[in-house]
Coordinates of C-alpha atoms in Angstrom, one line a residue:
Q1 CA -28.8 14.1 -4.6
F2 CA -26.2 15.8 -6.7
F3 CA -24.2 16.6 -3.6
V4 CA -24.3 12.8 -2.8
F5 CA -23.0 11.9 -6.3
C6 CA -20.2 14.8 -6.0
H7 CA -19.2 13.4 -2.5
G8 CA -19.3 9.8 -3.7
L9 CA -16.9 10.7 -6.6
L10 CA -14.5 12.8 -4.4
Q11 CA -14.3 10.1 -1.7
L12 CA -13.5 7.6 -4.5
S13 CA -10.7 9.5 -6.0
Q14 CA -9.4 10.5 -2.7
L15 CA -9.1 6.9 -1.7
L16 CA -7.3 6.4 -5.1
V17 CA -4.5 8.8 -4.4
S18 CA -3.9 7.2 -1.1
G19 CA -4.6 3.6 -1.9
Y20 CA -2.5 4.0 -5.1
L21 CA 0.7 4.5 -3.2
K22 CA 0.1 1.1 -1.3
S23 CA 0.0 -0.5 -4.8
S24 CA 3.0 0.8 -6.0
I25 CA 5.3 0.8 -2.9
S26 CA 7.4 -2.3 -4.0
T27 CA 8.1 -0.1 -7.3
I28 CA 8.9 3.0 -5.5
E29 CA 11.0 1.0 -3.1
R30 CA 13.1 -0.4 -5.9
R31 CA 13.3 2.8 -7.9
Y32 CA 14.6 5.1 -5.1
G33 CA 16.4 2.2 -3.1
L34 CA 14.2 2.6 0.3
S35 CA 14.1 -0.1 2.8
S36 CA 10.7 -1.6 3.7
Q37 CA 10.9 0.3 6.9
T38 CA 11.1 3.5 5.2
S39 CA 8.4 2.8 2.8
G40 CA 6.1 1.7 5.5
L41 CA 6.6 5.0 7.3
L42 CA 5.9 6.7 4.1
A43 CA 2.8 4.9 3.9
S44 CA 1.3 5.7 7.1
F45 CA 2.5 9.2 7.2
N46 CA -0.7 10.6 5.9
E47 CA -2.2 9.7 9.0
V48 CA -0.2 12.0 10.9
G49 CA -1.6 14.9 9.1
N50 CA -4.9 13.7 9.7
T51 CA -5.0 13.0 13.1
L52 CA -3.4 16.3 14.3
L53 CA -6.2 18.2 12.7
I54 CA -9.3 16.1 13.1
V55 CA -10.1 17.4 16.5
F56 CA -10.0 21.1 15.1
I57 CA -12.1 20.3 12.2
S58 CA -14.6 18.6 14.4
Y59 CA -14.9 21.7 16.6
F60 CA -15.6 24.2 13.7
G61 CA -17.8 21.9 12.1
S62 CA -21.2 23.8 12.3
R63 CA -19.7 27.4 12.0
V64 CA -18.1 27.2 8.5
H65 CA -19.2 27.1 4.8
R66 CA -18.8 23.2 5.0
P67 CA -19.1 22.5 0.9
R68 CA -16.4 25.3 0.5
F69 CA -14.0 23.8 3.1
I70 CA -14.6 20.3 1.4
G71 CA -13.4 21.9 -1.8
C72 CA -10.3 23.5 -0.4
G73 CA -9.5 20.2 1.3
A74 CA -9.9 18.3 -2.2
I75 CA -7.5 20.7 -3.8
L76 CA -5.0 20.1 -1.2
V77 CA -5.3 16.2 -1.6
S78 CA -4.9 16.7 -5.6
L79 CA -1.9 18.9 -4.9
A80 CA -0.6 16.1 -2.9
G81 CA -1.2 13.7 -5.6
F82 CA 0.6 15.6 -8.2
L83 CA 3.7 16.1 -5.7
M84 CA 3.7 12.3 -5.2
S85 CA 4.7 12.0 -8.9
L86 CA 7.0 15.0 -8.9
P87 CA 10.2 13.1 -8.2
H88 CA 10.0 11.1 -11.3
F89 CA 10.2 14.5 -13.2
I90 CA 12.9 15.7 -11.0
T91 CA 15.4 12.7 -11.2
G92 CA 17.2 11.4 -14.3
P93 CA 16.2 8.2 -15.9
Y94 CA 16.3 4.8 -14.1
K95 CA 19.8 3.3 -14.4
Y96 CA 20.2 -0.6 -14.3
D97 CA 23.2 -2.8 -15.0
Q98 CA 23.3 -4.0 -18.7
S99 CA 25.3 -6.6 -20.5
V100 CA 24.8 -4.8 -23.9
A101 CA 26.3 -1.3 -24.5
S102 CA 23.3 1.1 -25.3
I103 CA 22.5 4.8 -25.1
F104 CA 22.7 4.8 -21.4
S105 CA 26.2 3.7 -21.1
N106 CA 28.9 1.8 -22.9
T107 CA 30.0 -0.3 -19.7
T108 CA 29.0 -3.9 -19.6
D109 CA 28.7 -6.5 -16.9
L110 CA 30.1 -9.6 -18.7
C111 CA 33.1 -11.3 -17.8
Q112 CA 36.2 -9.5 -19.2
P113 CA 39.5 -10.6 -18.0
R114 CA 41.6 -7.9 -16.5
V115 CA 43.9 -5.9 -18.7
P116 CA 46.8 -4.2 -16.8
G117 CA 46.1 -0.7 -16.5
S118 CA 42.6 -0.7 -17.5
Q119 CA 39.4 0.7 -15.6
G120 CA 37.7 -2.5 -14.7
N121 CA 34.3 -3.0 -16.5
L122 CA 31.4 -1.8 -14.5
S123 CA 33.1 0.9 -12.4
D124 CA 31.3 1.5 -9.2
T125 CA 29.6 4.7 -10.4
S126 CA 31.3 7.2 -8.2
C127 CA 28.9 8.3 -5.3
T128 CA 28.6 12.0 -6.1
P129 CA 27.2 14.5 -3.6
H130 CA 24.4 15.2 -6.1
A131 CA 23.2 11.5 -6.1
A132 CA 23.2 11.4 -2.5
R133 CA 21.4 14.9 -2.2
E134 CA 18.7 13.7 -5.0
N135 CA 17.8 10.9 -2.7
H136 CA 17.2 13.2 0.2
E137 CA 15.1 15.5 -2.1
V138 CA 12.8 12.8 -3.4
L139 CA 12.2 11.3 0.2
L140 CA 11.3 14.9 1.4
V141 CA 9.1 15.6 -1.5
M142 CA 7.0 12.3 -0.9
F143 CA 6.8 12.9 2.7
I144 CA 5.6 16.5 2.3
A145 CA 2.9 15.2 -0.2
Q146 CA 1.8 12.4 2.3
A147 CA 1.4 14.9 5.1
L148 CA -0.6 17.2 2.7
L149 CA -2.7 14.2 1.7
G150 CA -3.5 13.8 5.3
I151 CA -4.4 17.5 6.0
G152 CA -6.6 17.7 2.8
G153 CA -8.5 14.7 3.7
V154 CA -9.6 15.8 7.1
P155 CA -12.5 18.2 6.1
I156 CA -13.8 15.6 3.4
Q157 CA -15.5 12.9 5.3
P158 CA -16.7 14.4 8.6
F159 CA -18.3 17.8 6.8
G160 CA -19.6 15.7 3.8
I161 CA -21.4 13.3 6.0
S162 CA -22.7 16.0 8.5
Y163 CA -23.9 18.2 5.6
I164 CA -25.8 15.3 4.2
D165 CA -27.2 14.3 7.6
D166 CA -28.3 17.8 8.1
F167 CA -30.2 18.5 4.9
A168 CA -31.3 15.0 3.7
S169 CA -34.7 13.6 4.9
E170 CA -34.6 11.1 7.8
R171 CA -35.8 8.5 5.6
N172 CA -33.0 9.0 3.0
S173 CA -30.2 9.8 5.0
P174 CA -29.3 6.3 5.9
L175 CA -29.3 5.3 2.2
Y176 CA -27.0 8.2 1.2
L177 CA -24.6 7.2 3.8
G178 CA -24.7 3.8 2.9
I179 CA -23.8 4.6 -0.7
L180 CA -21.0 6.6 0.7
F181 CA -19.8 3.7 2.9
S182 CA -20.0 1.3 0.1
V183 CA -17.7 3.6 -1.9
T184 CA -15.3 3.8 0.6
I185 CA -14.8 0.1 0.6
I186 CA -14.6 -0.1 -3.1
G187 CA -12.3 2.8 -3.5
P188 CA -8.9 0.8 -2.5
G189 CA -9.8 -2.3 -4.9
V190 CA -10.1 0.2 -7.5
A191 CA -6.8 1.8 -6.7
F192 CA -5.0 -1.4 -6.8
M193 CA -6.6 -2.1 -10.1
L194 CA -5.3 1.4 -11.3
G195 CA -1.8 0.2 -10.0
S196 CA -2.1 -3.1 -11.9
A197 CA -2.6 -1.0 -15.1
M198 CA 0.0 1.5 -14.8
L199 CA 2.7 -0.8 -13.7
R200 CA 2.7 -2.6 -17.0
F201 CA 4.3 0.6 -18.4
Y202 CA 7.9 1.0 -18.2
V203 CA 8.9 3.9 -15.5
D204 CA 10.8 6.1 -18.1
I205 CA 8.1 5.9 -20.9
D206 CA 8.4 9.5 -21.3
K207 CA 12.1 9.9 -21.1
V208 CA 13.3 6.9 -23.3
D209 CA 12.3 5.3 -26.6
G210 CA 10.5 1.9 -26.0
D211 CA 13.2 0.2 -28.3
D212 CA 16.2 1.1 -25.8
V213 CA 14.6 -0.4 -22.8
Q214 CA 16.0 -4.0 -22.6
L215 CA 13.7 -5.1 -19.8
T216 CA 10.6 -7.2 -19.8
N217 CA 8.0 -6.6 -17.0
K218 CA 9.1 -10.0 -15.7
D219 CA 12.6 -8.8 -14.9
P220 CA 13.7 -8.3 -11.4
R221 CA 15.0 -5.0 -12.4
W222 CA 11.9 -3.8 -14.2
V223 CA 10.3 -0.5 -12.6
G224 CA 6.8 0.1 -14.0
A225 CA 5.5 3.7 -14.2
W226 CA 4.3 4.3 -10.7
W227 CA 4.0 8.1 -11.3
L228 CA 1.3 7.8 -13.9
G229 CA -1.4 6.6 -11.5
F230 CA -0.9 9.6 -9.0
L231 CA -1.3 12.0 -12.2
V232 CA -4.7 9.9 -13.1
A233 CA -5.8 10.0 -9.4
A234 CA -4.8 13.7 -8.7
S235 CA -6.7 15.0 -11.8
L236 CA -9.7 13.1 -10.8
V237 CA -9.5 14.8 -7.4
A238 CA -9.2 18.3 -9.1
I239 CA -12.2 17.7 -11.2
S240 CA -14.5 16.4 -8.5
A241 CA -13.4 19.4 -6.2
V242 CA -14.9 22.1 -8.8
P243 CA -18.7 21.7 -7.8
Y244 CA -18.1 22.2 -4.1
F245 CA -17.2 25.8 -4.7
F246 CA -20.9 26.3 -6.0
F247 CA -23.0 24.5 -3.3
P248 CA -24.6 26.8 -0.9
R249 CA -23.9 27.0 2.7
E250 CA -27.2 25.5 3.7
M251 CA -30.0 23.7 1.6
P252 CA -33.6 23.2 2.2
K253 CA -34.2 20.0 3.9
E254 CA -35.6 17.1 1.9
E255 CA -39.1 16.3 2.9
N256 CA -40.2 12.7 3.6
P257 CA -42.8 11.4 6.1
R258 CA -41.3 7.9 7.3
F259 CA -38.3 6.9 8.5
S260 CA -36.6 3.4 7.6
H261 CA -33.2 1.9 8.9
F262 CA -30.1 0.0 7.7
P263 CA -28.5 -1.9 10.4
W264 CA -24.8 -0.7 9.6
M265 CA -25.8 2.5 8.5
I266 CA -26.2 3.6 12.3
I267 CA -22.3 4.0 12.3
F268 CA -22.2 6.8 10.0
L269 CA -25.0 8.6 11.8
Y270 CA -22.8 8.6 14.7
T271 CA -19.7 9.4 13.0
S272 CA -21.5 12.7 11.8
S273 CA -22.7 13.6 15.2
V274 CA -19.0 13.2 16.4
C275 CA -18.3 16.1 14.4
N276 CA -21.2 18.3 15.6
T277 CA -20.7 17.6 19.4
F278 CA -17.1 17.7 19.9
P279 CA -17.0 21.2 21.2
F280 CA -19.2 20.6 24.0
F281 CA -17.0 18.0 25.4
L282 CA -13.8 20.0 25.6
S283 CA -14.7 21.2 29.1
D284 CA -15.5 18.0 30.7
F285 CA -13.2 16.0 28.3
P286 CA -11.1 14.2 31.0
L287 CA -14.3 12.8 32.9
V288 CA -16.0 11.4 30.0
L289 CA -12.7 9.9 28.7
L290 CA -12.2 8.4 31.9
R291 CA -15.6 7.2 32.2
N292 CA -15.5 5.5 28.8
L293 CA -11.9 4.0 29.3
R294 CA -12.9 2.4 32.4
H295 CA -15.8 0.8 30.5
P296 CA -14.6 -2.9 30.0
V297 CA -16.5 -3.7 26.9
F298 CA -15.6 -0.6 25.2
L299 CA -12.1 -0.8 26.1
L300 CA -11.8 -4.5 25.2
V301 CA -13.6 -4.1 21.7
V302 CA -11.5 -1.0 20.8
L303 CA -8.3 -2.9 21.5
A304 CA -9.6 -5.9 19.5
Q305 CA -10.2 -3.5 16.5
V306 CA -6.8 -2.0 17.1
N307 CA -5.1 -5.3 16.7
L308 CA -7.3 -6.2 13.5
S309 CA -6.7 -2.9 12.0
A310 CA -3.0 -2.9 12.6
M311 CA -2.9 -6.3 10.9
V312 CA -5.0 -4.8 7.8
A313 CA -2.8 -1.8 7.6
G314 CA 0.5 -3.8 7.4
L315 CA -1.0 -6.3 5.0
A316 CA -2.5 -3.7 2.7
T317 CA 0.8 -2.1 2.5
F318 CA 3.0 -5.1 1.9
M319 CA 0.9 -8.0 0.6
G320 CA 1.6 -7.1 -3.0
K321 CA 5.3 -7.2 -2.2
F322 CA 4.9 -10.6 -0.4
L323 CA 3.1 -12.1 -3.6
E324 CA 5.8 -10.8 -5.9
R325 CA 8.5 -12.3 -3.9
Q326 CA 7.0 -15.6 -2.7
F327 CA 5.3 -16.7 -6.1
S328 CA 7.6 -14.6 -8.5
L329 CA 4.7 -12.6 -9.8
T330 CA 5.0 -9.2 -11.7
A331 CA 3.9 -6.2 -9.6
S332 CA 1.0 -5.8 -11.9
L333 CA -0.5 -9.2 -11.4
A334 CA 0.1 -8.9 -7.5
N335 CA -2.0 -5.7 -7.6
M336 CA -4.7 -7.3 -9.9
I337 CA -5.1 -10.1 -7.3
I338 CA -5.5 -8.0 -4.3
G339 CA -7.9 -5.5 -5.9
A340 CA -9.9 -8.2 -7.7
V341 CA -10.0 -10.7 -5.0
N342 CA -9.0 -9.7 -1.6
I343 CA -10.7 -6.6 -1.1
P344 CA -14.0 -7.4 -2.8
G345 CA -13.8 -10.5 -0.4
A346 CA -13.5 -8.1 2.5
M347 CA -16.4 -6.2 1.3
V348 CA -18.4 -9.4 1.0
G349 CA -17.7 -10.2 4.6
I350 CA -18.7 -6.6 5.9
V351 CA -22.2 -6.8 4.2
V352 CA -22.8 -10.4 5.3
G353 CA -22.0 -9.5 8.7
G354 CA -24.4 -6.5 8.6
A355 CA -27.1 -8.7 7.0
I356 CA -26.7 -11.5 9.7
L357 CA -27.1 -8.8 12.5
K358 CA -30.2 -7.3 11.0
R359 CA -31.8 -10.8 10.0
F360 CA -31.4 -12.2 13.6
Q361 CA -31.5 -8.9 15.7
M362 CA -28.6 -10.0 17.7
S363 CA -28.3 -9.2 21.5
L364 CA -24.9 -7.8 22.7
R365 CA -23.7 -11.3 24.0
Q366 CA -24.5 -13.0 20.5
C367 CA -22.7 -10.0 18.9
S368 CA -19.6 -10.9 20.8
A369 CA -20.0 -14.4 20.0
M370 CA -20.3 -13.8 16.2
C371 CA -17.0 -11.7 16.4
V372 CA -15.2 -14.5 18.5
L373 CA -16.4 -17.1 16.0
G374 CA -15.4 -15.1 13.0
M375 CA -12.0 -14.6 14.1
F376 CA -11.6 -18.2 15.2
L377 CA -12.7 -19.6 11.8
C378 CA -10.3 -16.8 10.1
L379 CA -7.3 -18.1 12.2
L380 CA -7.9 -21.9 11.3
L381 CA -8.0 -20.7 7.6
A382 CA -4.8 -18.6 7.9
L383 CA -2.8 -21.3 9.7
P384 CA -2.1 -23.1 6.5
L385 CA -0.7 -19.8 5.0
L386 CA 2.3 -20.0 7.2
F387 CA 3.4 -23.4 5.0
L388 CA 2.1 -22.3 1.5
G389 CA 5.3 -20.9 0.0
C390 CA 8.7 -22.1 -1.0
P391 CA 12.4 -21.2 0.1
T392 CA 14.3 -18.6 -1.9
Q393 CA 15.9 -19.8 -5.1
K394 CA 19.4 -20.9 -5.2
V395 CA 21.7 -17.8 -5.7
A396 CA 25.3 -18.4 -5.9
G397 CA 27.3 -16.6 -3.3
V398 CA 24.0 -15.6 -1.4
T399 CA 21.8 -18.5 -0.5
Y400 CA 24.1 -21.2 -2.0
S401 CA 27.6 -22.2 -2.4
E402 CA 29.1 -25.2 -4.1
S403 CA 31.9 -25.3 -1.5
S404 CA 31.2 -24.0 1.9
E405 CA 34.3 -21.8 2.6
F406 CA 34.3 -19.0 0.2
G407 CA 33.6 -15.2 0.9
H408 CA 31.0 -13.1 -0.3
H409 CA 30.9 -13.1 -4.3
A410 CA 34.3 -14.5 -4.6
L411 CA 33.8 -17.7 -6.5
E412 CA 37.0 -19.0 -7.8
C413 CA 35.6 -19.4 -11.2
N414 CA 35.2 -15.7 -11.6
L415 CA 38.1 -14.4 -10.2
Q416 CA 39.7 -13.4 -13.3
C417 CA 36.7 -11.3 -14.3
N418 CA 37.3 -8.4 -12.2
C419 CA 33.4 -8.1 -11.2
P420 CA 31.9 -5.0 -9.9
E421 CA 30.8 -5.6 -6.4
K422 CA 27.4 -3.7 -7.0
A423 CA 26.4 -5.3 -10.3
Y424 CA 22.8 -6.7 -10.3
N425 CA 21.6 -8.2 -13.4
P426 CA 20.2 -11.8 -12.2
I427 CA 20.5 -14.8 -14.9
C428 CA 19.4 -18.0 -14.4
G429 CA 22.0 -20.9 -15.2
S430 CA 21.3 -24.0 -17.0
N431 CA 22.1 -25.7 -13.8
G432 CA 19.0 -24.1 -12.0
I433 CA 21.3 -21.8 -10.0
E434 CA 20.7 -18.1 -10.0
Y435 CA 23.5 -15.6 -10.5
I436 CA 23.6 -12.0 -9.5
S437 CA 25.0 -10.9 -12.8
P438 CA 26.4 -12.4 -15.9
C439 CA 30.0 -11.4 -14.6
S440 CA 29.5 -13.4 -11.3
A441 CA 28.7 -16.4 -13.5
G442 CA 31.7 -15.9 -15.6
C443 CA 29.8 -15.5 -18.7
S444 CA 31.7 -13.7 -21.5
V445 CA 29.3 -14.1 -24.5
V446 CA 26.0 -12.7 -24.9
N447 CA 23.6 -13.6 -27.7
I448 CA 21.1 -10.7 -28.7
S449 CA 18.1 -10.9 -30.9
T450 CA 18.5 -9.0 -33.9
D451 CA 14.8 -7.5 -34.1
N452 CA 14.5 -5.7 -30.6
N453 CA 18.2 -5.6 -29.1
S454 CA 16.9 -7.8 -26.3
V455 CA 19.1 -10.3 -24.5
L456 CA 18.4 -14.1 -25.5
K457 CA 20.9 -16.1 -23.6
Y458 CA 24.7 -15.8 -22.2
T459 CA 27.0 -18.4 -23.2
N460 CA 30.4 -19.6 -22.3
C461 CA 30.0 -19.2 -18.4
S462 CA 32.7 -20.7 -16.5
C463 CA 30.9 -20.9 -13.3
I464 CA 28.1 -23.0 -14.9
S465 CA 29.4 -26.5 -15.8
E466 CA 27.3 -28.7 -18.2
N467 CA 28.5 -32.2 -18.8
G468 CA 32.3 -30.7 -18.3
L469 CA 31.8 -27.8 -20.6
A470 CA 31.1 -24.1 -19.8
G471 CA 27.1 -23.8 -19.6
S472 CA 24.9 -21.1 -20.5
A473 CA 22.2 -18.9 -18.7
K474 CA 19.1 -16.9 -19.8
P475 CA 18.4 -13.5 -18.3
G476 CA 16.0 -12.8 -15.5
T477 CA 15.7 -14.8 -12.1
C478 CA 15.0 -18.4 -11.7
G479 CA 12.0 -17.8 -9.8
T480 CA 11.0 -19.6 -6.5
G481 CA 9.1 -22.4 -8.3
C482 CA 6.1 -21.7 -6.3
S483 CA 3.3 -21.2 -8.7
H484 CA 1.4 -24.4 -8.0
L485 CA 0.9 -23.0 -4.4
F486 CA -0.3 -19.7 -5.7
L487 CA -4.0 -20.6 -6.2
P488 CA -4.5 -22.1 -2.7
F489 CA -2.8 -19.2 -1.2
V490 CA -5.2 -16.8 -2.9
V491 CA -8.2 -18.8 -2.0
L492 CA -7.4 -19.3 1.6
S493 CA -6.3 -15.8 2.2
C494 CA -9.5 -14.5 0.6
L495 CA -11.6 -16.6 2.7
A496 CA -9.9 -15.8 5.7
G497 CA -10.5 -12.2 4.9
I498 CA -14.3 -12.7 4.6
L499 CA -14.4 -14.3 7.9
A500 CA -12.4 -11.7 9.6
S501 CA -14.5 -8.7 8.1
T502 CA -17.9 -10.4 9.3
S503 CA -17.0 -9.1 12.8
H504 CA -16.8 -5.3 11.5
T505 CA -20.3 -4.4 11.9
P506 CA -21.0 -6.5 15.2
S507 CA -18.1 -5.1 17.0
F508 CA -19.3 -1.4 16.1
M509 CA -22.8 -2.4 17.7
L510 CA -21.0 -3.7 20.8
I511 CA -19.3 -0.3 21.1
L512 CA -22.7 1.6 20.4
R513 CA -24.9 -0.3 22.6
S514 CA -22.6 -0.6 25.5
I515 CA -21.9 3.0 26.1
Q516 CA -24.3 5.5 27.7
P517 CA -26.5 7.2 25.1
E518 CA -25.1 10.7 25.8
D519 CA -21.5 9.7 25.2
K520 CA -22.0 7.7 22.0
S521 CA -20.7 10.2 19.6
F522 CA -17.8 11.0 21.9
A523 CA -17.0 7.2 22.2
V524 CA -17.0 6.8 18.6
G525 CA -14.6 9.8 18.2
I526 CA -12.0 8.2 20.9
Q527 CA -12.1 5.0 19.0
F528 CA -11.2 6.5 15.7
M529 CA -8.4 8.4 17.3
L530 CA -7.1 5.1 19.3
L531 CA -7.3 3.3 15.7
R532 CA -5.4 5.9 14.1
V533 CA -2.7 6.4 16.8
L534 CA -2.3 2.7 17.7
A535 CA -2.9 0.9 14.5
W536 CA -2.9 2.9 11.4
M537 CA 0.4 4.8 12.1
P538 CA 2.7 2.0 13.6
G539 CA 1.2 -0.9 11.4
P540 CA 2.9 -0.5 8.2
V541 CA 6.2 0.6 9.8
L542 CA 6.1 -2.4 12.0
Y543 CA 5.4 -4.6 9.1
G544 CA 8.3 -2.9 7.2
S545 CA 10.7 -3.3 10.0
A546 CA 9.8 -7.0 10.3
I547 CA 10.2 -7.6 6.4
D548 CA 13.7 -5.7 6.6
T549 CA 15.1 -8.3 9.1
T550 CA 14.6 -11.2 6.6
C551 CA 16.9 -9.6 4.0
I552 CA 19.8 -11.6 2.8
L553 CA 21.3 -9.1 0.2
W554 CA 21.1 -5.4 0.3
E555 CA 21.6 -3.2 -2.7
K556 CA 24.4 -0.7 -1.7
K557 CA 23.8 3.0 -2.6
C558 CA 26.6 5.5 -1.7
D559 CA 27.5 3.1 1.2
R560 CA 24.1 2.9 2.7
K561 CA 21.6 0.4 2.5
A562 CA 19.3 0.8 -0.2
A563 CA 16.6 -1.7 -1.3
C564 CA 16.6 -5.3 -0.7
R565 CA 17.6 -7.6 -3.4
Y566 CA 16.9 -11.0 -1.9
Y567 CA 14.7 -12.0 1.0
D568 CA 15.0 -15.4 2.9
N569 CA 11.2 -16.3 1.6
N570 CA 10.7 -18.7 4.6
L571 CA 11.4 -16.2 7.1
F572 CA 9.4 -13.3 5.3
R573 CA 6.4 -15.5 5.0
Q574 CA 6.7 -16.6 8.6
R575 CA 7.3 -13.1 10.1

């Protein structure tokens, strides 16, 4: 029982490390200027290390000291977690464009008419080789960390399950595995909640004084302390790895007379047998593979699960980013919604699906009917989501122009301002139009609150006309004006998720019951491999690429595209 407790804790903290990346992905994109395609690849990169090794590990299953192997894997995972946060410590503080001179820089992005012979205001910070190299280093470290995370995670689940299955009594084994199963579902929810808590702090909380930060967490330039969560999660993994080095290689088996069964725990019993029986298949591997892949039910159900999993993998990675952009939420709130509403919804669906199966003792045909019905209802509820949203706010020179024939950024009203091309410090004019920086709106005066050095408003803006006079603007984006659609969106997406996940257990049963008994464990093994290779790996990358195609304005770093500043929200939502 102590082993089961330790294993639950370890699986939870391992999921914290991998799930936390998904919750902070939009923040990391902004901090290091990554496109969504790159961040999608990063998010799915841990599957690479995992898939390559799972076959070997299953092969050695019964010949090694399993608890010790799990402990080593866990130490790798915690190392990966610490590595993930390393970029924060090797790069300098986060820089953003400012209107008020501060300890970071004495430049400003206000409108300052050109003085002959002067240097312009916010000069495009020269692209030093160091800056370009630093960016490659950051990516390299993160990709290595993700690969290590995948490799370290390999022994944890198979060895843990087979160890419990070997030494627990038949009666308690399903219960223990059920406990572990519920932990694996709760894990990602906890990870998103952790993300929600950490992203409220400013990224450089350890490098700069709180008073010098002129951003609030509603500002589009705000970057939260993404690295803190990795430290927390990695420390938890390290702590829960310790007991494994003291468990024996074999335990005396628990004794119990009777045997009772949960419906959806069967899945786990098979997963565990995959790990024990893999070696015998390596000889007649091709024969069995062909026999299973020629089986129409098996093939169709696995392909259906691949489609569903690819969708889940993409959504889990970019749903937070979508909520932030579509409904102008902070990253912290978006994670809170996903962790507290959407993931628990999916858990409810899985449990309900299993309960219906057990209650009505369904035949195979009824199982497939239940899957189809769940999916169909899910589609019906998800259709309105295409329309629940608003277009991108009006941004001068990007999505909106008073006159149709002017070039990029070149509003006549701010020609004398000598604006830097790259400035990004969005402000919302009193006319309801957003400007990329105070300079592009032609604002020359800034009002600062006396107590905490933060910007109250910009005045004397030549591009914003108010009753014929120069208008004013307040810092921050205008927002999409979509808050009234936010609640219906969350409710519908949660219900759709519940309905889709009711088919989780019946689809497993379809696979387990339609295959010849001696192929069962092998079939489940093939299924997991196919899900990994066809769904979990490409899913986030495909989603990220699709999201990138909807970008209207890219941030430029060293003449390459970095993170996206503005998306076409309608396209983003539809794609």
